[in-house]
Amino acid sequence: MTRLLKYIGYFTLSLIMALISFFAGEERDFLFMFSKNLIPVLITIVVLYTTLSNLILNQLTLYKDLTGADIHECVKALKRNVYFEFAIIAFDFIIVLIANILFSKSECAYILCGTRIFVNMITFFSVFYFLYIVYDLSLIH
């Protein structure tokens, strides 16, 4: 239940930030302009996460060798985050492709505005969530 509330919070925050960016105007819609570079930025964050994960895994392995502790849950959580990050990248790639098709084919203002807001939401959520995962990883003692 807590996880569901957390994702509802992420969704709400993403919607608010998307609307703020959208209402700033087309020339100043930072999130929409940033969405053009979203995939390379997310891949860079995945590389950072992978590097940090490897450092932590090395330390966990040393800890396991010294104490015999069970590190299975930690390793499982690190792998789950990587899978989730790749799923977000794939989803974002598909959304950006669909948005580009809609922008080139549609002339309906509602569709164009809705698409921009949705792309803003996806952009904010993806970057925010990826940075949250890296931040969460850095809090491991």
PDB file of C-alpha atoms in Angstrom:
ATOM      1  CA  MET A   1       0.000   0.000   0.000  1.00  0.00           C
ATOM      2  CA  THR A   2       2.858   2.365   0.828  1.00  0.00           C
ATOM      3  CA  ARG A   3       4.460   1.698  -2.559  1.00  0.00           C
ATOM      4  CA  LEU A   4       1.167   2.521  -4.316  1.00  0.00           C
ATOM      5  CA  LEU A   5       0.889   5.814  -2.436  1.00  0.00           C
ATOM      6  CA  LYS A   6       4.479   6.617  -3.352  1.00  0.00           C
ATOM      7  CA  TYR A   7       3.741   6.145  -7.066  1.00  0.00           C
ATOM      8  CA  ILE A   8       0.543   8.194  -6.783  1.00  0.00           C
ATOM      9  CA  GLY A   9       2.701  10.930  -5.257  1.00  0.00           C
ATOM     10  CA  TYR A  10       5.207  10.641  -8.120  1.00  0.00           C
ATOM     11  CA  PHE A  11       2.358  10.835 -10.628  1.00  0.00           C
ATOM     12  CA  THR A  12       0.822  13.888  -8.938  1.00  0.00           C
ATOM     13  CA  LEU A  13       4.155  15.687  -8.689  1.00  0.00           C
ATOM     14  CA  SER A  14       4.894  14.880 -12.333  1.00  0.00           C
ATOM     15  CA  LEU A  15       1.507  16.221 -13.407  1.00  0.00           C
ATOM     16  CA  ILE A  16       1.975  19.448 -11.449  1.00  0.00           C
ATOM     17  CA  MET A  17       5.464  20.016 -12.858  1.00  0.00           C
ATOM     18  CA  ALA A  18       4.252  19.178 -16.376  1.00  0.00           C
ATOM     19  CA  LEU A  19       1.436  21.708 -16.139  1.00  0.00           C
ATOM     20  CA  ILE A  20       3.721  24.401 -14.738  1.00  0.00           C
ATOM     21  CA  SER A  21       6.186  23.840 -17.566  1.00  0.00           C
ATOM     22  CA  PHE A  22       3.375  23.731 -20.150  1.00  0.00           C
ATOM     23  CA  PHE A  23       1.788  26.971 -18.976  1.00  0.00           C
ATOM     24  CA  ALA A  24       5.151  28.750 -19.173  1.00  0.00           C
ATOM     25  CA  GLY A  25       4.577  28.826 -22.923  1.00  0.00           C
ATOM     26  CA  GLU A  26       5.878  26.909 -25.894  1.00  0.00           C
ATOM     27  CA  GLU A  27       9.164  28.830 -26.049  1.00  0.00           C
ATOM     28  CA  ARG A  28       9.847  28.338 -22.324  1.00  0.00           C
ATOM     29  CA  ASP A  29       8.496  24.810 -21.847  1.00  0.00           C
ATOM     30  CA  PHE A  30      11.692  23.469 -20.307  1.00  0.00           C
ATOM     31  CA  LEU A  31      10.493  19.903 -19.808  1.00  0.00           C
ATOM     32  CA  PHE A  32       9.347  19.593 -23.395  1.00  0.00           C
ATOM     33  CA  MET A  33      12.649  20.965 -24.690  1.00  0.00           C
ATOM     34  CA  PHE A  34      14.496  18.633 -22.314  1.00  0.00           C
ATOM     35  CA  SER A  35      12.523  15.638 -23.621  1.00  0.00           C
ATOM     36  CA  LYS A  36      14.525  15.832 -26.851  1.00  0.00           C
ATOM     37  CA  ASN A  37      17.577  14.735 -24.842  1.00  0.00           C
ATOM     38  CA  LEU A  38      15.755  12.463 -22.415  1.00  0.00           C
ATOM     39  CA  ILE A  39      17.042   9.085 -23.609  1.00  0.00           C
ATOM     40  CA  PRO A  40      20.767  10.045 -23.580  1.00  0.00           C
ATOM     41  CA  VAL A  41      20.387  11.599 -20.119  1.00  0.00           C
ATOM     42  CA  LEU A  42      18.659   8.496 -18.756  1.00  0.00           C
ATOM     43  CA  ILE A  43      21.318   6.230 -20.239  1.00  0.00           C
ATOM     44  CA  THR A  44      23.975   8.364 -18.553  1.00  0.00           C
ATOM     45  CA  ILE A  45      22.191   8.024 -15.211  1.00  0.00           C
ATOM     46  CA  VAL A  46      21.956   4.235 -15.713  1.00  0.00           C
ATOM     47  CA  VAL A  47      25.717   4.142 -16.266  1.00  0.00           C
ATOM     48  CA  LEU A  48      26.214   6.115 -13.048  1.00  0.00           C
ATOM     49  CA  TYR A  49      23.857   3.779 -11.189  1.00  0.00           C
ATOM     50  CA  THR A  50      25.603   0.697 -12.557  1.00  0.00           C
ATOM     51  CA  THR A  51      28.993   2.015 -11.485  1.00  0.00           C
ATOM     52  CA  LEU A  52      27.763   2.797  -7.983  1.00  0.00           C
ATOM     53  CA  SER A  53      26.016  -0.583  -7.783  1.00  0.00           C
ATOM     54  CA  ASN A  54      29.223  -2.395  -8.685  1.00  0.00           C
ATOM     55  CA  LEU A  55      31.121  -0.542  -5.971  1.00  0.00           C
ATOM     56  CA  ILE A  56      28.452  -1.437  -3.427  1.00  0.00           C
ATOM     57  CA  LEU A  57      28.353  -5.062  -4.599  1.00  0.00           C
ATOM     58  CA  ASN A  58      32.113  -5.334  -4.097  1.00  0.00           C
ATOM     59  CA  GLN A  59      31.758  -4.030  -0.546  1.00  0.00           C
ATOM     60  CA  LEU A  60      28.802  -6.328   0.130  1.00  0.00           C
ATOM     61  CA  THR A  61      30.807  -9.301  -1.104  1.00  0.00           C
ATOM     62  CA  LEU A  62      33.644  -8.414   1.247  1.00  0.00           C
ATOM     63  CA  TYR A  63      31.144  -8.054   4.082  1.00  0.00           C
ATOM     64  CA  LYS A  64      29.591 -11.414   3.216  1.00  0.00           C
ATOM     65  CA  ASP A  65      33.010 -13.088   3.196  1.00  0.00           C
ATOM     66  CA  LEU A  66      33.863 -11.635   6.609  1.00  0.00           C
ATOM     67  CA  THR A  67      30.567 -12.227   8.382  1.00  0.00           C
ATOM     68  CA  GLY A  68      28.689 -14.788   6.327  1.00  0.00           C
ATOM     69  CA  ALA A  69      25.735 -12.402   6.045  1.00  0.00           C
ATOM     70  CA  ASP A  70      22.973 -12.980   3.539  1.00  0.00           C
ATOM     71  CA  ILE A  71      23.182 -10.262   0.857  1.00  0.00           C
ATOM     72  CA  HIS A  72      20.667 -11.857  -1.481  1.00  0.00           C
ATOM     73  CA  GLU A  73      17.953  -9.235  -0.848  1.00  0.00           C
ATOM     74  CA  CYS A  74      20.361  -6.352  -1.517  1.00  0.00           C
ATOM     75  CA  VAL A  75      21.540  -7.876  -4.775  1.00  0.00           C
ATOM     76  CA  LYS A  76      17.941  -8.568  -5.777  1.00  0.00           C
ATOM     77  CA  ALA A  77      16.974  -4.922  -5.102  1.00  0.00           C
ATOM     78  CA  LEU A  78      19.902  -3.611  -7.154  1.00  0.00           C
ATOM     79  CA  LYS A  79      18.964  -5.860 -10.088  1.00  0.00           C
ATOM     80  CA  ARG A  80      15.292  -4.899  -9.822  1.00  0.00           C
ATOM     81  CA  ASN A  81      16.225  -1.215 -10.079  1.00  0.00           C
ATOM     82  CA  VAL A  82      18.283  -1.832 -13.220  1.00  0.00           C
ATOM     83  CA  TYR A  83      15.413  -3.734 -14.848  1.00  0.00           C
ATOM     84  CA  PHE A  84      12.997  -0.972 -13.913  1.00  0.00           C
ATOM     85  CA  GLU A  85      15.336   1.692 -15.291  1.00  0.00           C
ATOM     86  CA  PHE A  86      15.622  -0.119 -18.625  1.00  0.00           C
ATOM     87  CA  ALA A  87      11.837  -0.533 -18.743  1.00  0.00           C
ATOM     88  CA  ILE A  88      11.426   3.222 -18.204  1.00  0.00           C
ATOM     89  CA  ILE A  89      13.930   3.969 -20.981  1.00  0.00           C
ATOM     90  CA  ALA A  90      12.074   1.666 -23.379  1.00  0.00           C
ATOM     91  CA  PHE A  91       8.708   3.177 -22.409  1.00  0.00           C
ATOM     92  CA  ASP A  92      10.057   6.721 -22.810  1.00  0.00           C
ATOM     93  CA  PHE A  93      11.501   5.867 -26.207  1.00  0.00           C
ATOM     94  CA  ILE A  94       8.120   4.592 -27.401  1.00  0.00           C
ATOM     95  CA  ILE A  95       6.278   7.621 -25.962  1.00  0.00           C
ATOM     96  CA  VAL A  96       8.667  10.085 -27.594  1.00  0.00           C
ATOM     97  CA  LEU A  97       8.272   8.285 -30.943  1.00  0.00           C
ATOM     98  CA  ILE A  98       4.476   8.377 -30.677  1.00  0.00           C
ATOM     99  CA  ALA A  99       4.567  12.041 -29.621  1.00  0.00           C
ATOM    100  CA  ASN A 100       6.693  12.907 -32.655  1.00  0.00           C
ATOM    101  CA  ILE A 101       4.205  11.156 -34.919  1.00  0.00           C
ATOM    102  CA  LEU A 102       1.302  13.020 -33.304  1.00  0.00           C
ATOM    103  CA  PHE A 103       3.063  16.365 -33.654  1.00  0.00           C
ATOM    104  CA  SER A 104       3.792  15.785 -37.322  1.00  0.00           C
ATOM    105  CA  LYS A 105       0.347  14.399 -38.270  1.00  0.00           C
ATOM    106  CA  SER A 106      -2.159  16.130 -35.998  1.00  0.00           C
ATOM    107  CA  GLU A 107      -3.459  19.656 -36.231  1.00  0.00           C
ATOM    108  CA  CYS A 108      -5.917  19.416 -33.333  1.00  0.00           C
ATOM    109  CA  ALA A 109      -4.890  21.810 -30.570  1.00  0.00           C
ATOM    110  CA  TYR A 110      -6.237  19.528 -27.830  1.00  0.00           C
ATOM    111  CA  ILE A 111      -4.199  16.574 -29.032  1.00  0.00           C
ATOM    112  CA  LEU A 112      -1.052  18.683 -29.373  1.00  0.00           C
ATOM    113  CA  CYS A 113      -1.453  20.271 -25.923  1.00  0.00           C
ATOM    114  CA  GLY A 114      -2.314  16.953 -24.293  1.00  0.00           C
ATOM    115  CA  THR A 115       0.669  15.302 -25.930  1.00  0.00           C
ATOM    116  CA  ARG A 116       2.981  18.065 -24.720  1.00  0.00           C
ATOM    117  CA  ILE A 117       1.682  17.749 -21.165  1.00  0.00           C
ATOM    118  CA  PHE A 118       2.030  13.956 -21.255  1.00  0.00           C
ATOM    119  CA  VAL A 119       5.589  14.184 -22.615  1.00  0.00           C
ATOM    120  CA  ASN A 120       6.375  16.712 -19.865  1.00  0.00           C
ATOM    121  CA  MET A 121       5.010  14.295 -17.257  1.00  0.00           C
ATOM    122  CA  ILE A 122       7.033  11.389 -18.601  1.00  0.00           C
ATOM    123  CA  THR A 123      10.163  13.522 -18.785  1.00  0.00           C
ATOM    124  CA  PHE A 124       9.870  14.802 -15.225  1.00  0.00           C
ATOM    125  CA  PHE A 125       8.923  11.410 -13.791  1.00  0.00           C
ATOM    126  CA  SER A 126      11.786   9.622 -15.546  1.00  0.00           C
ATOM    127  CA  VAL A 127      14.515  12.043 -14.544  1.00  0.00           C
ATOM    128  CA  PHE A 128      13.129  12.464 -11.013  1.00  0.00           C
ATOM    129  CA  TYR A 129      12.783   8.715 -10.479  1.00  0.00           C
ATOM    130  CA  PHE A 130      16.224   7.911 -11.870  1.00  0.00           C
ATOM    131  CA  LEU A 131      17.835  10.531  -9.644  1.00  0.00           C
ATOM    132  CA  TYR A 132      15.833   9.229  -6.689  1.00  0.00           C
ATOM    133  CA  ILE A 133      17.172   5.712  -7.317  1.00  0.00           C
ATOM    134  CA  VAL A 134      20.750   7.009  -7.396  1.00  0.00           C
ATOM    135  CA  TYR A 135      20.106   9.054  -4.245  1.00  0.00           C
ATOM    136  CA  ASP A 136      18.570   6.035  -2.516  1.00  0.00           C
ATOM    137  CA  LEU A 137      21.587   3.939  -3.477  1.00  0.00           C
ATOM    138  CA  SER A 138      23.953   6.518  -2.003  1.00  0.00           C
ATOM    139  CA  LEU A 139      22.168   6.278   1.367  1.00  0.00           C
ATOM    140  CA  ILE A 140      23.167   2.647   1.882  1.00  0.00           C
ATOM    141  CA  HIS A 141      25.506   2.493   4.866  1.00  0.00           C
TER     142      HIS A 141
END
